[in-house]
Amino acid sequence: MPTYNERENLPVLVAQLDALGITNLNILVVDDSSPDGTGAVADQLASDSKGNVSVLHRKEKDGLGRAYVAGMTKALAENSDVVIQMDADLSHPVSAIPTMLDRIRTSGAALVTGSRYVAGGSTAAEWPWHRKALSAWANFYVSAILGLKIKDATAGFKAWTADALNRIDVATVRSDGYSFQVEMNHRAVRQGLKIAEVPIHFEERVEGASKMNLREQLESALTPWKLRFQR
């Protein structure tokens, strides 16, 4: 879980994950020197845990993509079998994780995405119509350019097998923000990995503020074209 100014949400999310009771579930918080003290909160959670919470402190905020790469690389180095990526703002429902893990075990999927756009999935009720339209358009735009055939191509709630992350060479992914999700999906499709989607209800954050900015929006629009035409 990458974090930046999530001190209110992080303890709630860690408690929800612990309550799942999943054997050998380890929680890695990747904090980018949050000025609100999220890193200190994460350290306290790690100290209070039974060894299943750890923290990776990064010296500066240099993008969501870099934080994910750092966390995934560390998880692979520690011999994780499955790596789950999710936001720390409580927008991704923890209750979907057992289903995602079961789909990996039973279907042989290398990547399982928590999807807003398959049957049974939905976006936050608080979203205005234009935000819902923009999100739906972004997914159509990405899939049309890259031919991904993934309903929720910009989703950030995913479960990867360790083999899948090694095959796509996650350490070399350079995209950031929503573009990071798109490039990861693009690499998975190009590797011929089996991808599954399970429905989720995406919640609007209650505490804190969104980190999306204009630079990331522009990068998100350009990245699919870069990926399509790169060698």
PDB file of C-alpha atoms in Angstrom:
ATOM      1  CA  MET A   1       0.000   0.000   0.000  1.00  0.00           C
ATOM      2  CA  PRO A   2       1.607   3.288  -1.095  1.00  0.00           C
ATOM      3  CA  THR A   3       0.764   6.109   1.307  1.00  0.00           C
ATOM      4  CA  TYR A   4       1.020   9.878   1.245  1.00  0.00           C
ATOM      5  CA  ASN A   5      -0.912  11.786   3.912  1.00  0.00           C
ATOM      6  CA  GLU A   6      -3.159   8.879   4.924  1.00  0.00           C
ATOM      7  CA  ARG A   7      -2.714   8.938   8.720  1.00  0.00           C
ATOM      8  CA  GLU A   8      -6.489   8.750   9.387  1.00  0.00           C
ATOM      9  CA  ASN A   9      -7.185   5.944   6.928  1.00  0.00           C
ATOM     10  CA  LEU A  10      -4.184   3.667   7.430  1.00  0.00           C
ATOM     11  CA  PRO A  11      -5.025   2.282  10.920  1.00  0.00           C
ATOM     12  CA  VAL A  12      -8.578   1.533   9.772  1.00  0.00           C
ATOM     13  CA  LEU A  13      -7.355  -0.305   6.689  1.00  0.00           C
ATOM     14  CA  VAL A  14      -4.754  -2.352   8.576  1.00  0.00           C
ATOM     15  CA  ALA A  15      -7.424  -3.393  11.097  1.00  0.00           C
ATOM     16  CA  GLN A  16      -9.723  -4.456   8.253  1.00  0.00           C
ATOM     17  CA  LEU A  17      -6.966  -6.520   6.660  1.00  0.00           C
ATOM     18  CA  ASP A  18      -6.088  -8.205   9.952  1.00  0.00           C
ATOM     19  CA  ALA A  19      -9.750  -9.067  10.486  1.00  0.00           C
ATOM     20  CA  LEU A  20      -9.770 -11.147   7.281  1.00  0.00           C
ATOM     21  CA  GLY A  21      -7.816 -13.832   9.138  1.00  0.00           C
ATOM     22  CA  ILE A  22      -5.860 -14.844   6.023  1.00  0.00           C
ATOM     23  CA  THR A  23      -2.892 -17.076   6.851  1.00  0.00           C
ATOM     24  CA  ASN A  24       0.511 -15.511   6.113  1.00  0.00           C
ATOM     25  CA  LEU A  25      -0.994 -12.197   5.016  1.00  0.00           C
ATOM     26  CA  ASN A  26       1.742  -9.573   5.335  1.00  0.00           C
ATOM     27  CA  ILE A  27       1.110  -5.849   4.990  1.00  0.00           C
ATOM     28  CA  LEU A  28       3.752  -3.595   3.446  1.00  0.00           C
ATOM     29  CA  VAL A  29       3.248   0.169   3.720  1.00  0.00           C
ATOM     30  CA  VAL A  30       5.342   2.265   1.321  1.00  0.00           C
ATOM     31  CA  ASP A  31       5.370   5.814   2.646  1.00  0.00           C
ATOM     32  CA  ASP A  32       6.786   8.780   0.737  1.00  0.00           C
ATOM     33  CA  SER A  33       7.773  10.913   3.750  1.00  0.00           C
ATOM     34  CA  SER A  34       4.195  12.071   4.310  1.00  0.00           C
ATOM     35  CA  PRO A  35       4.211  15.498   5.964  1.00  0.00           C
ATOM     36  CA  ASP A  36       1.140  14.571   8.031  1.00  0.00           C
ATOM     37  CA  GLY A  37       3.069  11.875   9.910  1.00  0.00           C
ATOM     38  CA  THR A  38       1.669   8.820   8.142  1.00  0.00           C
ATOM     39  CA  GLY A  39       5.119   7.218   8.287  1.00  0.00           C
ATOM     40  CA  ALA A  40       5.179   7.442  12.082  1.00  0.00           C
ATOM     41  CA  VAL A  41       1.665   5.992  12.269  1.00  0.00           C
ATOM     42  CA  ALA A  42       2.802   3.118  10.030  1.00  0.00           C
ATOM     43  CA  ASP A  43       5.828   2.498  12.253  1.00  0.00           C
ATOM     44  CA  GLN A  44       3.579   2.294  15.316  1.00  0.00           C
ATOM     45  CA  LEU A  45       1.255  -0.142  13.550  1.00  0.00           C
ATOM     46  CA  ALA A  46       4.274  -2.269  12.657  1.00  0.00           C
ATOM     47  CA  SER A  47       5.504  -2.162  16.257  1.00  0.00           C
ATOM     48  CA  ASP A  48       2.079  -3.180  17.563  1.00  0.00           C
ATOM     49  CA  SER A  49       1.641  -5.985  15.045  1.00  0.00           C
ATOM     50  CA  LYS A  50       2.693  -9.604  15.335  1.00  0.00           C
ATOM     51  CA  GLY A  51       5.318  -9.118  12.675  1.00  0.00           C
ATOM     52  CA  ASN A  52       2.907  -8.992   9.741  1.00  0.00           C
ATOM     53  CA  VAL A  53       3.132  -5.222   9.181  1.00  0.00           C
ATOM     54  CA  SER A  54       6.278  -3.597   7.799  1.00  0.00           C
ATOM     55  CA  VAL A  55       7.124  -0.156   6.466  1.00  0.00           C
ATOM     56  CA  LEU A  56       9.292   0.974   3.579  1.00  0.00           C
ATOM     57  CA  HIS A  57      10.198   4.667   3.976  1.00  0.00           C
ATOM     58  CA  ARG A  58      11.111   6.606   0.862  1.00  0.00           C
ATOM     59  CA  LYS A  59      12.862   9.957   1.209  1.00  0.00           C
ATOM     60  CA  GLU A  60      10.643  11.910  -1.174  1.00  0.00           C
ATOM     61  CA  LYS A  61       7.375  11.803  -3.082  1.00  0.00           C
ATOM     62  CA  ASP A  62       8.334  10.860  -6.627  1.00  0.00           C
ATOM     63  CA  GLY A  63       5.189   9.226  -7.883  1.00  0.00           C
ATOM     64  CA  LEU A  64       2.730   6.434  -7.257  1.00  0.00           C
ATOM     65  CA  GLY A  65       4.348   4.233  -9.874  1.00  0.00           C
ATOM     66  CA  ARG A  66       7.750   4.373  -8.219  1.00  0.00           C
ATOM     67  CA  ALA A  67       6.177   3.586  -4.849  1.00  0.00           C
ATOM     68  CA  TYR A  68       4.418   0.532  -6.284  1.00  0.00           C
ATOM     69  CA  VAL A  69       7.575  -0.688  -7.995  1.00  0.00           C
ATOM     70  CA  ALA A  70       9.548  -0.312  -4.754  1.00  0.00           C
ATOM     71  CA  GLY A  71       6.927  -2.206  -2.774  1.00  0.00           C
ATOM     72  CA  MET A  72       6.471  -4.983  -5.314  1.00  0.00           C
ATOM     73  CA  THR A  73      10.222  -5.436  -5.696  1.00  0.00           C
ATOM     74  CA  LYS A  74      10.573  -5.771  -1.924  1.00  0.00           C
ATOM     75  CA  ALA A  75       7.669  -8.229  -1.758  1.00  0.00           C
ATOM     76  CA  LEU A  76       9.263 -10.382  -4.461  1.00  0.00           C
ATOM     77  CA  ALA A  77      12.621 -10.292  -2.681  1.00  0.00           C
ATOM     78  CA  GLU A  78      10.850 -11.622   0.422  1.00  0.00           C
ATOM     79  CA  ASN A  79       9.463 -14.578  -1.558  1.00  0.00           C
ATOM     80  CA  SER A  80       5.811 -13.553  -1.621  1.00  0.00           C
ATOM     81  CA  ASP A  81       3.550 -15.908  -3.568  1.00  0.00           C
ATOM     82  CA  VAL A  82       0.886 -13.306  -4.351  1.00  0.00           C
ATOM     83  CA  VAL A  83       1.241  -9.525  -4.251  1.00  0.00           C
ATOM     84  CA  ILE A  84      -1.904  -7.452  -3.759  1.00  0.00           C
ATOM     85  CA  GLN A  85      -1.777  -3.765  -4.642  1.00  0.00           C
ATOM     86  CA  MET A  86      -4.377  -1.414  -3.203  1.00  0.00           C
ATOM     87  CA  ASP A  87      -4.911   2.194  -2.223  1.00  0.00           C
ATOM     88  CA  ALA A  88      -4.740   3.250   1.420  1.00  0.00           C
ATOM     89  CA  ASP A  89      -7.731   5.620   1.212  1.00  0.00           C
ATOM     90  CA  LEU A  90     -10.370   2.909   1.914  1.00  0.00           C
ATOM     91  CA  SER A  91     -11.747   3.115  -1.632  1.00  0.00           C
ATOM     92  CA  HIS A  92     -10.907  -0.541  -2.324  1.00  0.00           C
ATOM     93  CA  PRO A  93     -13.092  -3.054  -0.435  1.00  0.00           C
ATOM     94  CA  VAL A  94     -10.979  -5.400   1.693  1.00  0.00           C
ATOM     95  CA  SER A  95     -13.833  -7.896   1.566  1.00  0.00           C
ATOM     96  CA  ALA A  96     -12.971  -8.676  -2.080  1.00  0.00           C
ATOM     97  CA  ILE A  97      -9.495  -9.998  -1.274  1.00  0.00           C
ATOM     98  CA  PRO A  98     -10.533 -13.580  -0.381  1.00  0.00           C
ATOM     99  CA  THR A  99     -12.428 -13.774  -3.681  1.00  0.00           C
ATOM    100  CA  MET A 100      -9.402 -12.486  -5.594  1.00  0.00           C
ATOM    101  CA  LEU A 101      -7.119 -15.047  -3.958  1.00  0.00           C
ATOM    102  CA  ASP A 102      -9.634 -17.827  -4.610  1.00  0.00           C
ATOM    103  CA  ARG A 103      -9.802 -16.868  -8.278  1.00  0.00           C
ATOM    104  CA  ILE A 104      -6.020 -17.199  -8.535  1.00  0.00           C
ATOM    105  CA  ARG A 105      -6.141 -20.642  -6.912  1.00  0.00           C
ATOM    106  CA  THR A 106      -9.095 -22.009  -8.860  1.00  0.00           C
ATOM    107  CA  SER A 107      -8.843 -20.411 -12.300  1.00  0.00           C
ATOM    108  CA  GLY A 108      -5.107 -20.233 -12.804  1.00  0.00           C
ATOM    109  CA  ALA A 109      -5.270 -16.476 -13.362  1.00  0.00           C
ATOM    110  CA  ALA A 110      -1.932 -14.682 -13.077  1.00  0.00           C
ATOM    111  CA  LEU A 111      -3.635 -11.332 -12.446  1.00  0.00           C
ATOM    112  CA  VAL A 112      -6.995 -10.672 -10.795  1.00  0.00           C
ATOM    113  CA  THR A 113      -8.410  -7.145 -10.884  1.00  0.00           C
ATOM    114  CA  GLY A 114     -11.055  -5.686  -8.608  1.00  0.00           C
ATOM    115  CA  SER A 115     -13.267  -4.193 -11.301  1.00  0.00           C
ATOM    116  CA  ARG A 116     -15.889  -1.457 -11.257  1.00  0.00           C
ATOM    117  CA  TYR A 117     -17.067  -2.287 -14.758  1.00  0.00           C
ATOM    118  CA  VAL A 118     -17.907  -5.985 -14.798  1.00  0.00           C
ATOM    119  CA  ALA A 119     -21.375  -7.237 -13.847  1.00  0.00           C
ATOM    120  CA  GLY A 120     -21.939  -6.525 -10.165  1.00  0.00           C
ATOM    121  CA  GLY A 121     -19.295  -3.800  -9.952  1.00  0.00           C
ATOM    122  CA  SER A 122     -19.995  -0.113  -9.370  1.00  0.00           C
ATOM    123  CA  THR A 123     -18.449   3.279  -8.715  1.00  0.00           C
ATOM    124  CA  ALA A 124     -19.037   5.518  -5.705  1.00  0.00           C
ATOM    125  CA  ALA A 125     -22.592   6.789  -5.391  1.00  0.00           C
ATOM    126  CA  GLU A 126     -21.164  10.194  -4.414  1.00  0.00           C
ATOM    127  CA  TRP A 127     -19.519  10.656  -7.806  1.00  0.00           C
ATOM    128  CA  PRO A 128     -21.240  13.261 -10.008  1.00  0.00           C
ATOM    129  CA  TRP A 129     -22.336  12.104 -13.444  1.00  0.00           C
ATOM    130  CA  HIS A 130     -19.429  13.812 -15.224  1.00  0.00           C
ATOM    131  CA  ARG A 131     -16.847  12.009 -13.068  1.00  0.00           C
ATOM    132  CA  LYS A 132     -18.513   8.666 -13.771  1.00  0.00           C
ATOM    133  CA  ALA A 133     -18.569   9.506 -17.480  1.00  0.00           C
ATOM    134  CA  LEU A 134     -14.893  10.488 -17.446  1.00  0.00           C
ATOM    135  CA  SER A 135     -13.894   7.246 -15.704  1.00  0.00           C
ATOM    136  CA  ALA A 136     -15.898   5.120 -18.157  1.00  0.00           C
ATOM    137  CA  TRP A 137     -14.451   7.057 -21.106  1.00  0.00           C
ATOM    138  CA  ALA A 138     -10.882   6.632 -19.814  1.00  0.00           C
ATOM    139  CA  ASN A 139     -11.302   2.862 -19.740  1.00  0.00           C
ATOM    140  CA  PHE A 140     -12.823   2.800 -23.224  1.00  0.00           C
ATOM    141  CA  TYR A 141     -10.020   5.078 -24.515  1.00  0.00           C
ATOM    142  CA  VAL A 142      -7.230   2.902 -23.094  1.00  0.00           C
ATOM    143  CA  SER A 143      -8.727  -0.392 -24.230  1.00  0.00           C
ATOM    144  CA  ALA A 144      -9.502   0.915 -27.718  1.00  0.00           C
ATOM    145  CA  ILE A 145      -5.910   2.041 -28.275  1.00  0.00           C
ATOM    146  CA  LEU A 146      -4.163  -0.976 -26.737  1.00  0.00           C
ATOM    147  CA  GLY A 147      -6.736  -3.727 -27.318  1.00  0.00           C
ATOM    148  CA  LEU A 148      -6.506  -4.857 -23.699  1.00  0.00           C
ATOM    149  CA  LYS A 149      -9.998  -6.409 -23.461  1.00  0.00           C
ATOM    150  CA  ILE A 150     -10.040  -5.539 -19.763  1.00  0.00           C
ATOM    151  CA  LYS A 151     -13.211  -3.886 -18.469  1.00  0.00           C
ATOM    152  CA  ASP A 152     -11.430  -1.803 -15.822  1.00  0.00           C
ATOM    153  CA  ALA A 153      -8.062  -0.993 -17.368  1.00  0.00           C
ATOM    154  CA  THR A 154      -7.244   1.851 -14.949  1.00  0.00           C
ATOM    155  CA  ALA A 155      -8.066  -0.038 -11.733  1.00  0.00           C
ATOM    156  CA  GLY A 156      -5.484  -0.006  -8.942  1.00  0.00           C
ATOM    157  CA  PHE A 157      -6.837  -2.934  -6.901  1.00  0.00           C
ATOM    158  CA  LYS A 158      -5.101  -6.077  -8.164  1.00  0.00           C
ATOM    159  CA  ALA A 159      -3.677  -9.405  -7.071  1.00  0.00           C
ATOM    160  CA  TRP A 160      -0.598 -10.602  -8.971  1.00  0.00           C
ATOM    161  CA  THR A 161       1.181 -13.912  -8.760  1.00  0.00           C
ATOM    162  CA  ALA A 162       4.905 -13.537  -8.145  1.00  0.00           C
ATOM    163  CA  ASP A 163       5.572 -15.272 -11.460  1.00  0.00           C
ATOM    164  CA  ALA A 164       3.446 -12.708 -13.292  1.00  0.00           C
ATOM    165  CA  LEU A 165       5.360  -9.770 -11.803  1.00  0.00           C
ATOM    166  CA  ASN A 166       8.655 -11.411 -12.729  1.00  0.00           C
ATOM    167  CA  ARG A 167       7.497 -12.099 -16.279  1.00  0.00           C
ATOM    168  CA  ILE A 168       6.443  -8.488 -16.896  1.00  0.00           C
ATOM    169  CA  ASP A 169       9.725  -7.295 -15.311  1.00  0.00           C
ATOM    170  CA  VAL A 170       7.973  -4.925 -12.905  1.00  0.00           C
ATOM    171  CA  ALA A 171      11.238  -3.269 -11.840  1.00  0.00           C
ATOM    172  CA  THR A 172      11.535  -1.636 -15.285  1.00  0.00           C
ATOM    173  CA  VAL A 173       8.042  -0.072 -15.375  1.00  0.00           C
ATOM    174  CA  ARG A 174       8.474   3.711 -15.582  1.00  0.00           C
ATOM    175  CA  SER A 175       4.923   5.051 -15.937  1.00  0.00           C
ATOM    176  CA  ASP A 176       3.285   6.877 -13.061  1.00  0.00           C
ATOM    177  CA  GLY A 177      -0.193   7.546 -11.657  1.00  0.00           C
ATOM    178  CA  TYR A 178      -3.030   5.907 -13.594  1.00  0.00           C
ATOM    179  CA  SER A 179      -0.562   5.305 -16.425  1.00  0.00           C
ATOM    180  CA  PHE A 180       1.232   2.827 -14.181  1.00  0.00           C
ATOM    181  CA  GLN A 181      -1.892   0.647 -14.078  1.00  0.00           C
ATOM    182  CA  VAL A 182      -2.229   0.836 -17.852  1.00  0.00           C
ATOM    183  CA  GLU A 183       1.388  -0.121 -18.535  1.00  0.00           C
ATOM    184  CA  MET A 184       1.184  -3.032 -16.088  1.00  0.00           C
ATOM    185  CA  ASN A 185      -1.930  -4.329 -17.846  1.00  0.00           C
ATOM    186  CA  HIS A 186      -0.337  -3.821 -21.257  1.00  0.00           C
ATOM    187  CA  ARG A 187       2.705  -5.850 -20.244  1.00  0.00           C
ATOM    188  CA  ALA A 188       0.516  -8.598 -18.799  1.00  0.00           C
ATOM    189  CA  VAL A 189      -1.477  -8.864 -22.031  1.00  0.00           C
ATOM    190  CA  ARG A 190       1.685  -8.898 -24.155  1.00  0.00           C
ATOM    191  CA  GLN A 191       3.042 -11.733 -22.023  1.00  0.00           C
ATOM    192  CA  GLY A 192      -0.135 -13.713 -22.630  1.00  0.00           C
ATOM    193  CA  LEU A 193      -0.991 -13.878 -18.926  1.00  0.00           C
ATOM    194  CA  LYS A 194      -4.434 -15.053 -17.903  1.00  0.00           C
ATOM    195  CA  ILE A 195      -6.377 -12.114 -16.456  1.00  0.00           C
ATOM    196  CA  ALA A 196      -9.580 -12.276 -14.438  1.00  0.00           C
ATOM    197  CA  GLU A 197     -11.824  -9.536 -13.060  1.00  0.00           C
ATOM    198  CA  VAL A 198     -14.047  -9.680  -9.980  1.00  0.00           C
ATOM    199  CA  PRO A 199     -16.706  -7.062  -9.235  1.00  0.00           C
ATOM    200  CA  ILE A 200     -16.150  -4.457  -6.525  1.00  0.00           C
ATOM    201  CA  HIS A 201     -17.943  -1.355  -5.315  1.00  0.00           C
ATOM    202  CA  PHE A 202     -15.485   1.524  -5.400  1.00  0.00           C
ATOM    203  CA  GLU A 203     -15.935   3.837  -2.409  1.00  0.00           C
ATOM    204  CA  GLU A 204     -15.220   7.558  -2.297  1.00  0.00           C
ATOM    205  CA  ARG A 205     -12.540   8.507   0.221  1.00  0.00           C
ATOM    206  CA  VAL A 206     -13.836   9.980   3.489  1.00  0.00           C
ATOM    207  CA  GLU A 207     -10.603  11.381   4.945  1.00  0.00           C
ATOM    208  CA  GLY A 208      -7.775  13.125   3.117  1.00  0.00           C
ATOM    209  CA  ALA A 209      -7.571  14.428  -0.433  1.00  0.00           C
ATOM    210  CA  SER A 210      -7.062  12.896  -3.863  1.00  0.00           C
ATOM    211  CA  LYS A 211      -3.478  12.994  -5.191  1.00  0.00           C
ATOM    212  CA  MET A 212      -4.455  13.191  -8.877  1.00  0.00           C
ATOM    213  CA  ASN A 213      -3.058  16.276 -10.650  1.00  0.00           C
ATOM    214  CA  LEU A 214      -2.992  17.769 -14.148  1.00  0.00           C
ATOM    215  CA  ARG A 215       0.422  16.299 -14.981  1.00  0.00           C
ATOM    216  CA  GLU A 216      -0.828  12.794 -14.247  1.00  0.00           C
ATOM    217  CA  GLN A 217      -3.974  13.400 -16.304  1.00  0.00           C
ATOM    218  CA  LEU A 218      -1.882  14.438 -19.311  1.00  0.00           C
ATOM    219  CA  GLU A 219       0.464  11.486 -18.872  1.00  0.00           C
ATOM    220  CA  SER A 220      -2.531   9.153 -18.673  1.00  0.00           C
ATOM    221  CA  ALA A 221      -3.784  10.455 -22.014  1.00  0.00           C
ATOM    222  CA  LEU A 222      -0.419  10.058 -23.762  1.00  0.00           C
ATOM    223  CA  THR A 223       0.817   6.779 -22.288  1.00  0.00           C
ATOM    224  CA  PRO A 224      -1.466   4.418 -24.272  1.00  0.00           C
ATOM    225  CA  TRP A 225      -0.118   5.864 -27.529  1.00  0.00           C
ATOM    226  CA  LYS A 226       3.477   5.553 -26.316  1.00  0.00           C
ATOM    227  CA  LEU A 227       2.886   1.930 -25.357  1.00  0.00           C
ATOM    228  CA  ARG A 228       1.193   1.129 -28.648  1.00  0.00           C
ATOM    229  CA  PHE A 229       4.018   2.422 -30.816  1.00  0.00           C
ATOM    230  CA  GLN A 230       7.048   1.512 -28.707  1.00  0.00           C
ATOM    231  CA  ARG A 231       9.134  -1.413 -29.908  1.00  0.00           C
TER     232      ARG A 231
END
